[in-house]
N, CA, C and O of each residue as an XYZ file, in Angstrom:
864
protein
N      -0.969     69.939    -21.558
C       0.282     70.313    -21.285
C       0.024     71.951    -20.684
O      -1.035     72.579    -20.656
N       1.227     72.323    -20.280
C       1.003     73.626    -19.209
C       1.693     74.510    -20.420
O       2.741     74.027    -20.849
N       1.359     75.432    -20.876
C       1.506     76.723    -21.442
C       0.918     78.084    -21.482
O      -0.151     78.415    -20.969
N       1.844     78.932    -22.236
C       1.512     80.351    -21.710
C       1.382     81.117    -22.877
O       2.177     80.981    -23.807
N       0.476     81.888    -22.908
C       0.119     82.653    -24.271
C       1.468     83.769    -24.594
O       2.357     83.907    -23.754
N       1.479     84.356    -25.615
C       2.520     85.251    -25.913
C       1.809     86.581    -25.625
O       2.354     87.569    -26.116
N       0.878     86.747    -25.035
C      -0.079     88.219    -24.898
C       0.992     88.922    -23.841
O       1.655     89.958    -23.883
N       0.839     87.879    -22.900
C       1.656     88.563    -21.447
C       2.402     87.095    -21.016
O       2.506     85.972    -21.510
N       2.962     87.968    -19.500
C       3.635     86.785    -18.772
C       3.640     87.073    -17.305
O       3.315     88.192    -16.908
N       3.979     86.160    -16.508
C       4.408     86.278    -15.079
C       5.456     86.910    -14.743
O       6.111     86.882    -15.785
N       6.120     87.523    -13.908
C       7.260     88.200    -13.770
C       7.427     87.567    -12.338
O       6.644     87.332    -11.417
N       8.789     87.389    -12.539
C       9.298     86.642    -11.289
C      10.657     87.448    -10.280
O      11.294     87.061     -9.300
N      10.678     88.742    -11.112
C      11.522     89.491    -10.642
C      11.686     89.974     -9.396
O      12.779     90.226     -8.889
N      10.282     90.158     -8.716
C      10.182     90.806     -7.645
C       9.728     90.042     -6.371
O       8.915     89.121     -6.450
N      10.303     90.469     -5.128
C       9.201     89.396     -4.103
C       8.306     90.186     -3.427
O       8.010     89.896     -2.268
N       7.821     91.158     -3.987
C       6.459     91.894     -3.380
C       5.332     91.168     -3.231
O       5.021     90.292     -4.038
N       4.670     91.450     -2.256
C       3.467     90.413     -1.646
C       2.463     91.015     -2.493
O       2.542     92.197     -2.830
N       1.397     90.150     -2.898
C       0.366     90.612     -3.498
C      -1.271     89.989     -2.756
O      -1.478     89.075     -1.957
N      -1.952     90.685     -3.254
C      -3.472     90.110     -3.225
C      -3.739     89.565     -4.205
O      -3.678     90.365     -5.139
N      -4.022     88.570     -4.522
C      -4.337     87.593     -5.588
C      -6.163     87.100     -5.794
O      -6.498     85.954     -5.492
N      -6.844     87.770     -6.145
C      -8.070     87.431     -6.166
C      -8.269     86.103     -7.378
O      -7.692     86.281     -8.451
N      -8.897     85.090     -7.234
C      -9.271     83.594     -7.875
C     -10.727     83.763     -8.182
O     -11.482     83.945     -7.226
N     -11.178     83.729     -9.304
C     -12.339     83.654     -9.574
C     -12.447     82.139    -10.117
O     -11.663     81.839    -11.018
N     -13.137     81.387     -9.761
C     -13.478     79.594     -9.843
C     -14.421     79.300    -10.212
O     -15.366     79.822     -9.621
N     -14.723     78.468    -11.202
C     -16.158     77.934    -11.738
C     -15.889     76.435    -12.370
O     -15.390     76.100    -13.444
N     -16.373     75.742    -11.374
C     -16.570     74.437    -11.798
C     -17.465     73.987    -10.452
O     -17.216     74.291     -9.285
N     -18.688     73.094    -11.000
C     -19.665     72.701     -9.973
C     -19.371     71.414     -8.902
O     -19.780     71.254     -7.752
N     -18.339     70.410     -9.898
C     -18.030     69.266     -9.302
C     -16.725     69.491     -8.288
O     -15.714     70.095     -8.647
N     -16.912     68.899     -6.946
C     -15.789     69.077     -6.312
C     -14.378     68.076     -6.508
O     -13.204     68.156     -6.146
N     -15.142     67.170     -7.236
C     -13.936     65.943     -7.832
C     -13.394     66.439     -8.952
O     -12.538     65.657     -9.367
N     -13.499     67.305     -9.568
C     -12.999     67.580    -10.734
C     -11.724     68.206    -10.947
O     -11.368     68.974    -10.054
N     -10.918     68.045    -11.974
C      -9.244     68.344    -11.854
C      -9.138     70.150    -11.793
O      -8.176     70.791    -11.371
N     -10.467     70.717    -12.365
C     -10.484     72.049    -12.070
C      -9.827     72.345    -10.610
O      -8.843     73.036    -10.342
N     -10.854     71.454     -9.580
C     -10.666     71.797     -8.171
C      -9.308     71.406     -7.589
O      -9.059     71.889     -6.484
N      -8.218     70.466     -8.247
C      -7.359     70.241     -8.033
C      -6.280     71.317     -8.693
O      -5.167     71.238     -8.173
N      -6.397     72.220     -9.651
C      -6.145     72.987    -10.042
C      -5.994     74.188     -9.052
O      -4.926     74.762     -8.840
N      -7.131     74.484     -8.501
C      -7.354     75.724     -7.286
C      -6.776     75.200     -6.178
O      -6.563     76.052     -5.315
N      -6.386     73.892     -5.847
C      -5.535     74.008     -4.714
C      -4.248     73.880     -4.998
O      -3.496     74.125     -4.054
N      -3.729     73.556     -6.057
C      -2.349     73.679     -6.353
C      -1.977     75.024     -6.621
O      -0.843     75.402     -6.327
N      -2.741     75.730     -7.107
C      -2.570     77.337     -7.504
C      -2.528     77.901     -5.929
O      -1.503     78.407     -5.474
N      -3.456     77.792     -5.338
C      -3.681     78.276     -3.672
C      -2.316     78.048     -3.016
O      -1.561     78.980     -2.742
N      -1.987     76.515     -2.734
C      -0.878     76.247     -2.319
C       0.591     77.068     -2.636
O       1.387     77.422     -1.767
N       0.703     77.227     -3.756
C       1.969     77.757     -4.327
C       1.739     79.188     -4.049
O       2.787     79.822     -3.933
N       0.484     79.972     -3.888
C       0.480     81.504     -3.605
C       0.841     81.394     -2.273
O       1.931     81.817     -1.890
N      -0.013     80.833     -1.472
C       0.339     80.903      0.081
C       1.808     80.623      0.544
O       2.329     81.269      1.454
N       2.436     79.636     -0.126
C       3.597     79.209      0.135
C       4.608     80.546     -0.298
O       5.743     80.482      0.175
N       4.341     81.571     -1.027
C       5.051     82.807     -1.294
C       4.307     83.942     -0.455
O       4.383     85.105     -0.853
N       3.680     83.668      0.556
C       2.814     84.286      1.299
C       1.829     85.459      0.912
O       1.481     86.330      1.710
N       1.408     85.379     -0.445
C       0.478     86.188     -0.817
C      -0.806     86.089     -0.397
O      -1.193     84.986     -0.011
N      -1.431     86.867     -0.392
C      -3.114     87.006      0.187
C      -4.011     86.408     -0.768
O      -4.205     87.064     -1.792
N      -4.571     85.353     -0.655
C      -5.634     84.892     -1.746
C      -7.169     85.023     -1.084
O      -7.548     84.621      0.016
N      -7.982     85.777     -2.212
C      -9.294     86.002     -2.221
C      -9.936     85.345     -3.022
O      -9.847     85.588     -4.225
N     -10.792     84.288     -2.502
C     -11.348     83.071     -3.367
C     -12.819     83.364     -3.793
O     -13.719     83.117     -2.991
N     -13.131     83.938     -5.158
C     -14.750     83.924     -5.254
C     -15.065     82.812     -5.728
O     -14.693     82.818     -6.901
N     -15.622     81.696     -5.437
C     -15.782     80.728     -6.069
C     -17.641     81.032     -6.461
O     -18.580     81.242     -5.693
N     -17.597     80.952     -7.695
C     -19.044     81.528     -8.237
C     -19.972     80.095     -7.950
O     -21.050     80.226     -7.370
N     -19.622     79.062     -8.274
C     -20.783     77.713     -8.002
C     -21.227     78.159     -6.511
O     -22.333     78.688     -6.396
N     -20.270     77.938     -5.148
C     -20.492     77.857     -3.953
C     -21.326     79.000     -3.653
O     -22.371     78.970     -3.003
N     -20.711     80.133     -4.243
C     -21.916     81.599     -3.875
C     -23.113     81.677     -4.407
O     -23.978     82.438     -3.974
N     -23.336     80.570     -5.807
C     -24.985     80.547     -5.990
C     -25.109     81.814     -7.085
O     -26.192     82.312     -7.392
N     -23.851     82.238     -7.605
C     -23.667     83.547     -8.644
C     -24.504     83.448     -9.788
O     -24.204     82.717    -10.732
N     -25.581     84.170     -9.762
C     -26.567     84.162    -11.022
C     -25.825     84.905    -12.193
O     -25.498     86.078    -12.015
N     -25.550     84.286    -13.364
C     -24.877     84.624    -14.188
C     -25.582     85.994    -15.023
O     -24.964     86.942    -15.509
N     -27.293     85.731    -15.016
C     -27.699     86.270    -16.117
C     -28.154     87.972    -15.568
O     -28.647     88.355    -14.507
N     -27.753     88.691    -16.753
C     -28.080     90.265    -16.593
C     -29.783     90.389    -16.499
O     -30.541     89.800    -17.268
N     -30.161     91.174    -15.526
C     -31.443     91.376    -15.256
C     -31.828     92.683    -15.904
O     -30.851     93.329    -16.284
N     -32.947     93.207    -16.113
C     -33.334     94.515    -16.405
C     -32.394     95.657    -15.320
O     -31.646     96.558    -15.699
N     -32.701     95.290    -13.990
C     -31.958     95.938    -13.031
C     -30.761     96.378    -13.529
O     -30.379     97.524    -13.763
N     -30.105     95.100    -13.689
C     -28.728     94.970    -13.796
C     -28.151     96.023    -15.020
O     -27.258     96.863    -14.910
N     -28.765     95.772    -15.916
C     -28.545     96.606    -17.413
C     -28.797     97.828    -17.073
O     -28.051     98.662    -17.586
N     -29.815     98.308    -16.191
C     -29.815     99.967    -16.085
C     -28.866    100.151    -15.131
O     -28.743    101.364    -14.961
N     -28.062     99.475    -14.357
C     -27.188     99.469    -13.592
C     -25.671     99.992    -14.425
O     -24.893    100.936    -14.284
N     -25.758     98.953    -15.227
C     -24.198     99.060    -16.044
C     -24.433    100.529    -16.621
O     -23.580    101.396    -16.427
N     -25.643    100.808    -17.358
C     -25.665    102.267    -18.024
C     -25.456    103.328    -17.163
O     -24.954    104.378    -17.565
N     -25.793    103.155    -16.023
C     -25.727    104.114    -15.007
C     -24.260    104.008    -13.990
O     -23.990    104.712    -13.017
N     -23.547    103.012    -14.517
C     -22.262    102.692    -13.666
C     -22.297    102.510    -12.137
O     -21.454    102.776    -11.280
N     -23.572    101.957    -12.055
C     -23.765    101.773    -10.361
C     -24.719    100.339    -10.204
O     -25.922    100.156    -10.389
N     -23.668     99.458     -9.798
C     -24.341     98.193     -9.525
C     -25.398     97.903     -8.419
O     -25.210     98.390     -7.305
N     -26.608     97.064     -8.682
C     -27.408     96.795     -7.885
C     -27.406     95.981     -6.706
O     -27.896     96.237     -5.606
N     -26.599     94.658     -7.209
C     -27.135     93.392     -6.826
C     -26.119     93.672     -5.461
O     -25.102     94.289     -5.777
N     -26.197     93.400     -4.314
C     -25.390     93.172     -3.371
C     -24.057     92.329     -3.546
O     -22.915     92.710     -3.288
N     -24.523     90.910     -4.118
C     -23.280     90.237     -4.349
C     -22.278     90.822     -5.343
O     -21.096     90.891     -5.005
N     -22.696     91.276     -6.626
C     -22.148     92.388     -7.605
C     -21.271     93.395     -6.872
O     -20.102     93.596     -7.202
N     -21.814     93.958     -5.966
C     -21.162     94.995     -5.239
C     -20.148     94.703     -4.437
O     -19.173     95.448     -4.332
N     -20.291     93.479     -3.728
C     -18.915     92.701     -2.804
C     -17.875     92.272     -3.906
O     -16.681     92.488     -3.694
N     -18.285     91.674     -5.076
C     -17.220     91.385     -5.873
C     -16.453     92.519     -6.437
O     -15.227     92.541     -6.541
N     -17.303     93.502     -6.808
C     -16.381     94.991     -7.255
C     -15.229     95.332     -6.173
O     -14.038     95.524     -6.416
N     -15.929     95.362     -4.818
C     -14.991     95.850     -3.819
C     -13.759     94.667     -3.626
O     -12.824     95.213     -3.040
N     -13.521     93.566     -3.854
C     -12.508     92.825     -4.002
C     -11.689     92.857     -5.076
O     -10.504     92.535     -4.981
N     -12.267     93.265     -6.250
C     -11.711     93.301     -7.110
C     -10.801     94.587     -7.137
O      -9.727     94.532     -7.737
N     -11.108     95.479     -6.648
C     -10.408     96.712     -6.474
C      -9.175     96.522     -5.375
O      -8.538     97.535     -5.084
N      -8.917     95.610     -4.928
C      -7.819     95.322     -4.208
C      -6.968     94.159     -4.277
O      -6.280     93.551     -3.457
N      -7.276     94.009     -5.758
C      -6.626     92.734     -6.352
C      -5.422     93.350     -6.958
O      -5.506     94.412     -7.575
N      -4.110     92.604     -6.772
C      -2.897     92.925     -7.518
C      -2.822     91.884     -8.743
O      -2.050     92.050     -9.688
N      -3.518     91.023     -8.652
C      -2.988     89.825     -9.677
C      -4.884     89.269     -9.719
O      -5.638     89.389     -8.754
N      -5.171     88.844    -10.709
C      -6.702     88.251    -11.001
C      -6.477     86.959    -11.988
O      -6.015     86.978    -13.129
N      -7.006     85.661    -11.112
C      -6.868     84.349    -11.714
C      -8.201     83.999    -11.880
O      -9.123     84.211    -11.092
N      -8.247     83.321    -13.207
C      -9.425     82.527    -13.698
C      -9.253     81.084    -13.714
O      -8.186     80.591    -14.079
N     -10.269     80.357    -13.327
C      -9.788     78.692    -13.405
C     -11.226     78.241    -13.788
O     -12.208     78.585    -13.130
N     -11.272     77.694    -14.552
C     -12.556     76.830    -14.976
C     -12.055     75.859    -16.353
O     -11.031     75.790    -17.032
N     -13.357     75.186    -16.339
C     -12.970     74.434    -17.603
C     -13.676     74.993    -18.957
O     -14.421     75.972    -18.914
N     -13.355     74.222    -20.295
C     -13.800     74.967    -21.609
C     -14.704     73.756    -21.873
O     -14.338     72.582    -21.933
N     -16.138     74.314    -22.045
C     -17.188     73.249    -22.269
C     -17.865     73.804    -23.753
O     -18.272     74.953    -23.921
N     -17.881     73.058    -24.459
C     -18.089     73.605    -25.652
C     -17.472     74.881    -26.470
O     -18.158     75.763    -26.987
N     -16.060     74.808    -26.486
C     -15.274     75.402    -26.975
C     -15.214     76.959    -26.126
O     -14.474     77.804    -26.630
N     -15.836     77.263    -25.095
C     -15.617     78.364    -24.568
C     -16.203     78.292    -22.939
O     -16.694     77.271    -22.458
N     -16.078     79.324    -22.354
C     -16.122     79.399    -20.619
C     -17.538     79.090    -20.448
O     -18.413     79.341    -21.276
N     -17.765     78.308    -18.874
C     -19.180     78.326    -18.501
C     -19.898     79.319    -18.023
O     -19.316     80.116    -17.286
N     -21.271     79.511    -18.307
C     -22.060     80.285    -18.389
C     -21.869     81.315    -17.202
O     -21.983     82.536    -17.317
N     -21.497     80.483    -15.802
C     -21.140     81.560    -14.717
C     -20.050     82.560    -14.715
O     -20.081     83.583    -14.031
N     -18.903     82.162    -15.657
C     -17.826     82.940    -15.615
C     -17.978     83.715    -16.737
O     -17.188     84.660    -16.738
N     -18.848     83.655    -17.884
C     -19.296     84.517    -19.025
C     -20.333     85.550    -17.957
O     -20.392     86.766    -18.136
N     -21.002     84.939    -17.003
C     -21.854     85.929    -16.404
C     -21.124     87.264    -15.653
O     -21.436     88.452    -15.578
N     -19.877     86.375    -15.085
C     -19.249     87.439    -14.008
C     -18.366     88.534    -15.222
O     -17.967     89.641    -14.860
N     -18.237     88.220    -16.102
C     -17.766     89.215    -17.316
C     -18.968     90.106    -17.226
O     -18.871     91.197    -16.665
N     -19.804     89.802    -17.615
C     -21.266     90.440    -17.858
C     -21.545     91.621    -16.701
O     -21.905     92.789    -16.845
N     -21.264     90.920    -15.607
C     -22.315     91.681    -14.345
C     -21.211     92.076    -13.480
O     -21.531     92.829    -12.561
N     -20.071     91.765    -13.557
C     -18.925     92.552    -12.757
C     -18.044     93.033    -13.400
O     -17.785     94.119    -12.883
N     -17.385     92.845    -14.290
C     -16.296     93.850    -15.003
C     -17.060     94.785    -15.839
O     -16.982     94.641    -17.059
N     -17.781     95.715    -15.355
C     -18.322     96.726    -15.618
C     -18.070     97.908    -15.937
O     -16.935     98.233    -15.588
N     -18.764     98.877    -16.569
C     -18.012    100.493    -16.728
C     -18.287    101.086    -15.279
O     -19.307    100.894    -14.618
N     -17.165    101.855    -14.905
C     -17.287    102.668    -13.976
C     -16.616    101.758    -12.724
O     -16.519    102.335    -11.641
N     -16.175    100.441    -12.817
C     -15.359     99.440    -12.085
C     -14.160     99.174    -12.780
O     -13.086     99.705    -12.500
N     -14.340     98.331    -13.711
C     -13.488     97.697    -14.566
C     -12.645     98.514    -15.583
O     -11.443     98.346    -15.787
N     -13.437     99.407    -16.182
C     -13.048    100.097    -17.284
C     -14.026    101.274    -17.392
O     -15.185    101.126    -17.003
N     -13.576    102.506    -17.937
C     -14.353    103.964    -18.617
C     -13.874    104.064    -20.273
O     -12.841    103.736    -20.858
N     -14.884    104.551    -20.619
C     -14.541    105.021    -22.091
C     -13.551    106.309    -21.969
O     -13.714    107.217    -21.155
N     -12.487    106.228    -22.931
C     -11.505    107.116    -22.745
C     -12.622    108.622    -23.006
O     -13.764    108.539    -23.458
N     -11.943    109.902    -22.595
C     -12.772    110.807    -22.365
C     -12.508    111.438    -23.898
O     -13.291    112.355    -24.147
N     -11.778    111.201    -24.727
C     -11.751    111.717    -26.091
C     -12.127    110.739    -27.063
O     -11.829    110.957    -28.237
N     -12.742    109.684    -26.750
C     -13.246    108.680    -27.711
C     -11.981    107.630    -28.064
O     -12.294    106.760    -28.876
N     -10.787    107.591    -27.638
C     -10.226    106.382    -28.043
C      -9.937    105.303    -27.209
O      -8.974    105.215    -26.448
N     -10.925    104.392    -27.415
C     -10.752    103.060    -26.934
C     -11.450    103.348    -25.154
O     -12.269    104.173    -24.750
N     -10.712    102.301    -24.464
C     -11.087    102.061    -22.950
C      -9.870    102.489    -22.045
O      -8.728    102.771    -22.406
N     -10.339    102.468    -20.931
C      -9.211    103.131    -20.053
C      -9.505    101.955    -18.531
O     -10.573    101.927    -17.920
N      -8.627    101.332    -18.283
C      -8.659    100.410    -17.155
C      -8.860    101.264    -15.724
O      -8.325    102.368    -15.618
N      -9.598    100.744    -14.709
C     -10.031    101.548    -13.749
C      -9.697    100.520    -12.426
O     -10.131    101.055    -11.406
N      -9.201     99.503    -12.202
C      -9.076     98.642    -11.068
C      -7.085     99.216    -11.593
O      -6.365     98.857    -12.524
N      -6.871    100.191    -10.457
C      -5.622    100.541    -10.526
C      -4.398     99.595     -9.588
O      -3.196     99.720     -9.826
N      -4.850     98.802     -8.679
C      -3.893     97.575     -8.434
C      -3.614     96.579     -9.049
O      -2.731     95.854     -8.590
N      -4.385     96.167    -10.485
C      -4.241     95.055    -11.142
C      -3.507     95.308    -11.935
O      -3.653     96.094    -12.871
N      -2.168     94.356    -11.529
C      -1.092     94.623    -12.801
C      -0.872     93.122    -13.551
O       0.191     92.768    -14.061
N      -1.959     92.420    -13.510
C      -2.023     91.057    -14.283
C      -3.046     90.206    -14.437
O      -3.762     90.056    -13.446
N      -3.351     89.519    -15.555
C      -4.475     88.715    -15.231
C      -3.886     87.238    -15.762
O      -3.010     87.231    -16.627
N      -4.452     85.876    -15.154
C      -4.178     84.670    -15.576
C      -5.402     83.970    -15.813
O      -6.318     84.103    -15.001
N      -5.533     83.266    -16.785
C      -6.436     82.329    -16.874
C      -6.154     81.090    -17.337
O      -5.529     80.944    -18.387
N      -6.594     80.038    -16.587
C      -6.064     78.587    -16.284
C      -7.591     77.632    -16.735
O      -8.632     77.648    -16.078
N      -7.413     77.047    -17.687
C      -8.115     76.450    -18.383
C      -8.286     74.892    -18.199
O      -7.310     74.389    -17.643
N      -9.256     74.037    -18.520
C      -8.842     72.468    -18.727
C     -10.073     72.227    -19.888
O     -11.085     72.921    -19.981
N      -9.750     71.163    -20.672
C     -10.708     70.758    -21.489
C      -9.943     69.282    -22.198
O      -8.760     69.024    -21.977
N     -10.824     68.412    -23.054
C     -10.423     66.998    -23.492
C      -9.888     67.110    -25.138
O      -9.448     66.265    -25.917
N     -10.112     68.356    -25.239
C      -9.486     68.473    -26.880
C      -7.999     68.441    -26.778
O      -7.372     68.768    -25.771
N      -7.440     67.985    -27.992
C      -5.943     68.219    -28.208
C      -5.760     69.856    -28.321
O      -6.674     70.616    -28.643
N      -4.491     70.238    -28.016
C      -4.032     71.719    -28.175
C      -4.324     72.122    -29.593
O      -4.942     73.107    -29.999
N      -3.859     71.340    -30.128
C      -3.676     71.512    -32.068
C      -5.088     71.745    -32.651
O      -5.435     72.493    -33.565
N      -5.882     70.821    -31.801
C      -7.343     70.862    -32.292
C      -7.979     72.352    -32.249
O      -8.437     73.053    -33.152
N      -7.847     72.552    -30.973
C      -8.434     73.754    -30.362
C      -7.755     75.094    -31.081
O      -8.462     76.033    -31.446
N      -6.482     75.085    -31.226
C      -5.983     76.290    -31.716
C      -6.332     76.242    -33.440
O      -6.701     77.303    -33.944
N      -6.232     75.204    -34.190
C      -6.149     75.033    -35.583
C      -7.748     75.285    -36.128
O      -8.070     76.064    -37.026
N      -8.628     74.440    -35.366
C      -9.967     74.065    -35.972
C     -10.934     74.931    -35.149
O     -12.044     75.224    -35.594
N     -10.612     75.233    -34.251
C     -11.719     76.078    -33.303
C     -10.982     77.516    -33.253
O     -11.717     78.501    -33.323
N      -9.804     77.684    -33.156
C      -9.340     79.179    -33.195
C      -9.051     79.553    -31.845
O      -9.143     80.763    -31.640
N      -8.808     79.019    -31.110
C      -8.399     79.596    -29.628
C      -9.258     80.571    -29.177
O      -8.877     81.741    -29.154
N     -10.670     80.175    -28.715
C     -11.737     81.312    -28.841
C     -11.592     81.819    -27.067
O     -12.126     82.851    -26.662
N     -10.887     81.010    -26.280
C     -10.744     81.475    -25.008
C      -9.743     82.634    -25.018
O      -9.979     83.547    -24.226
N      -8.358     82.759    -26.015
C      -7.622     83.854    -26.005
C      -8.379     85.066    -26.560
O      -8.223     86.197    -26.099
N      -9.204     84.775    -27.570
C     -10.053     85.538    -28.518
C     -10.779     86.577    -27.762
O     -10.860     87.798    -27.900
N     -11.409     85.531    -26.719
C     -12.688     86.209    -25.832
C     -12.302     86.788    -24.925
O     -12.766     87.896    -24.655
N     -11.282     86.175    -24.143
C     -11.365     86.591    -22.691
C      -9.975     87.802    -22.776
O     -10.047     88.961    -22.368
N      -8.781     87.163    -23.403
C      -7.544     87.957    -23.313
C      -7.701     89.035    -24.233
O      -7.512     90.120    -23.682
N      -7.980     89.110    -25.434
C      -8.117     90.056    -26.513
C      -9.265     91.065    -26.151
O      -9.162     92.241    -25.802
N     -10.341     90.324    -26.320
C     -11.795     91.332    -26.344
C     -12.161     91.867    -25.052
O     -12.751     92.942    -24.947
N     -11.791     91.067    -23.949
C     -12.306     91.795    -22.613
C     -10.945     92.283    -22.051
O     -10.741     93.391    -22.548
N      -9.971     91.948    -21.264
C      -8.952     92.431    -20.878
C      -8.116     93.202    -21.710
O      -8.165     94.391    -21.395
N      -7.481     92.998    -22.513
C      -6.515     93.659    -23.727
C      -7.504     95.207    -24.040
O      -7.175     96.339    -23.687
N      -8.523     94.886    -24.652
C      -9.322     96.034    -24.592
C      -9.507     96.962    -23.861
O      -9.372     98.154    -24.136
N      -9.930     96.344    -22.565
C     -10.074     97.350    -21.408
C      -8.702     97.808    -21.123
O      -8.656     98.411    -20.051
N      -7.742     97.732    -21.638
C      -6.355     98.305    -21.060
C      -5.432     97.406    -20.377
O      -4.262     97.782    -20.308
N      -5.758     96.254    -19.845
C      -4.881     95.615    -18.692
C      -3.944     95.363    -19.769
O      -4.165     95.458    -20.977
N      -2.460     94.904    -18.960
C      -1.705     93.968    -19.405
C      -1.279     93.113    -18.654
O      -1.965     92.775    -17.690
N       0.129     92.460    -18.926
C       0.712     91.119    -18.353
C      -0.640     90.189    -18.156
O      -1.084     89.878    -17.051
N      -1.288     89.750    -19.585
C      -2.023     88.666    -19.679
C      -1.576     87.132    -20.101
O      -0.862     86.868    -21.068
N      -2.007     86.401    -19.399
C      -1.647     84.805    -19.759
C      -2.550     83.918    -19.609
O      -3.516     84.119    -18.873
N      -2.355     82.647    -20.376
C      -3.571     81.809    -20.229
C      -2.673     80.652    -20.276
O      -1.731     80.625    -21.069
N      -2.918     79.707    -19.474
C      -2.222     78.120    -19.270
C      -3.615     77.227    -19.526
O      -4.756     77.368    -19.086
N      -3.095     76.371    -20.317
C      -4.128     75.603    -21.267
C      -3.637     74.042    -20.658
O      -2.500     73.621    -20.873
N      -4.630     73.284    -19.898
C      -4.397     71.862    -19.919
C      -5.244     71.208    -20.978
O      -6.427     71.513    -21.129
N      -4.609     70.280    -21.730
C      -5.433     69.813    -22.665
C      -5.328     68.508    -22.499
O      -4.380     68.039    -21.869
N      -6.444     67.616    -23.129
C      -6.761     66.113    -23.163
C      -6.403     65.564    -21.688
O      -5.588     64.669    -21.465
N      -7.148     66.252    -20.732
C      -7.112     66.000    -19.489
C      -7.564     64.623    -19.124
O      -6.941     63.993    -18.269
N      -8.663     64.093    -19.749
C      -9.048     62.652    -19.336
C      -8.361     61.811    -19.984
O      -8.630     60.638    -19.724
N      -7.353     62.039    -20.942
C      -6.910     60.701    -21.502
C      -5.218     60.719    -21.180
O      -4.579     59.712    -21.483
N      -4.580     61.779    -20.618
C      -3.553     61.753    -20.627
C      -3.210     60.693    -18.931
O      -4.035     60.261    -18.126
N      -1.830     60.590    -18.930
C      -1.916     59.786    -17.732
C      -1.764     60.280    -16.500
O      -1.149     61.345    -16.549
N      -2.194     59.818    -14.921
C      -2.192     60.005    -13.776
C      -1.216     60.702    -13.424
O      -1.375     61.772    -12.836
N       0.240     60.091    -13.799
C       1.443     60.638    -13.426
C       1.279     62.247    -14.040
O       1.569     63.290    -13.453
N       0.823     62.110    -15.156
C       1.015     63.775    -16.305
C       0.118     64.747    -15.284
O       0.324     65.927    -14.998
N      -0.916     63.880    -14.844
C      -1.917     65.118    -14.441
C      -1.228     65.437    -12.740
O      -1.485     66.515    -12.203
N      -0.511     64.567    -12.144
C       0.164     64.848    -10.829
C       1.186     65.799    -11.233
O       1.243     66.793    -10.509
N       2.104     65.746    -12.314
C       3.117     66.435    -13.165
C       2.487     68.022    -13.073
O       3.005     69.078    -12.709
N       1.539     67.789    -13.421
C       0.937     69.360    -14.138
C       0.878     70.149    -12.783
O       1.448     71.231    -12.637
N       0.090     69.482    -11.724
C      -0.454     70.008    -10.541
C       1.113     70.568     -9.827
O       1.295     71.698     -9.372
N       1.868     69.748     -9.864
C       3.331     69.845     -9.027
C       3.844     71.040     -9.882
O       4.175     72.019     -9.212
N       3.952     71.132    -10.993
C       4.447     72.288    -11.663
C       3.732     73.795    -11.780
O       4.252     74.840    -12.172
N       2.379     73.564    -11.316
C       1.767     74.617    -11.288
C       1.813     75.025     -9.983
O       1.859     76.254    -10.007
N       1.825     74.629     -8.868
C       2.245     75.137     -7.465
C       3.603     75.549     -7.429
O       3.796     76.487     -6.655
N       4.608     75.125     -8.038
C       5.742     75.878     -8.064
C       5.834     77.086     -9.086
O       6.664     77.994     -9.044
N       5.090     76.963     -9.763
C       5.126     78.439    -10.673
C       4.650     79.641    -10.009
O       5.179     80.751    -10.064
N       3.335     79.230     -9.216
C       2.738     80.017     -8.359
C       3.394     80.359     -6.951
O       3.086     81.470     -6.522
N       4.150     79.684     -6.247
C       4.717     79.929     -5.205
C       6.307     80.961     -5.768
O       7.016     81.522     -4.932
N       6.552     81.010     -7.049
C       7.632     81.751     -7.512
C       7.056     83.311     -7.995
O       7.776     84.265     -8.290
N       5.590     83.288     -7.987
C       5.062     84.377     -8.680
C       5.227     85.466     -8.070
O       5.155     85.407     -6.843
N       5.458     86.603     -8.616
C       5.488     88.204     -7.959
C       5.516     89.054     -9.180
O       5.814     88.553    -10.265
N       5.209     90.373     -9.054
C       5.178     91.020     -9.957
C       5.944     92.362     -9.869
O       6.231     92.833     -8.769
N       6.228     92.890    -10.861
C       7.028     93.915    -11.056
C       6.580     95.385    -10.293
O       5.576     96.010    -10.636
N       7.209     95.685     -9.547
C       7.069     97.417     -8.979
C       6.780     98.129     -9.908
O       6.636     99.339     -9.738
């Protein structure tokens, strides 16, 4: 079922064109996540938004934080050319979209590694000079959308597991950094629902992003 969390929303009030960075993580080209990527991309391009795809699997992104990475993290200076490239692309983003499957109730390793190695201090956020939490540094970024697939029923993931994606990514990462307009679209029971429903989900998703814009 297509649902959006109460933390944030996508606004359709303005027709301003945007640069949208999509961070995609799924190794299998025939996955439903890939179909979601195609639908989202098609919708965004229908609205004439610029789409910049970061395909973690095709890029061979290494999620492991090395000793050199950690030194750069502390010094606010990335050393990996791939991470530096990702940082430059994020700085130009008006909206950021993550698409990935939920495996064992959380994101895949590459997505977690992207958070650890790319969303770093000096790039995505900094510490408030008076010690009052964090301040966001991606000045163009006006919203973040997370789109996930999983095979658990929504109520099971919510009540028994505790909506870990909402807690880990929306609240612990982006809300803590100070970003607003945060939303999560969750597709549940992907393997067990009918093909007709899966197609309907994709159609609805394409329409949603064909209308997407942000308030000025």
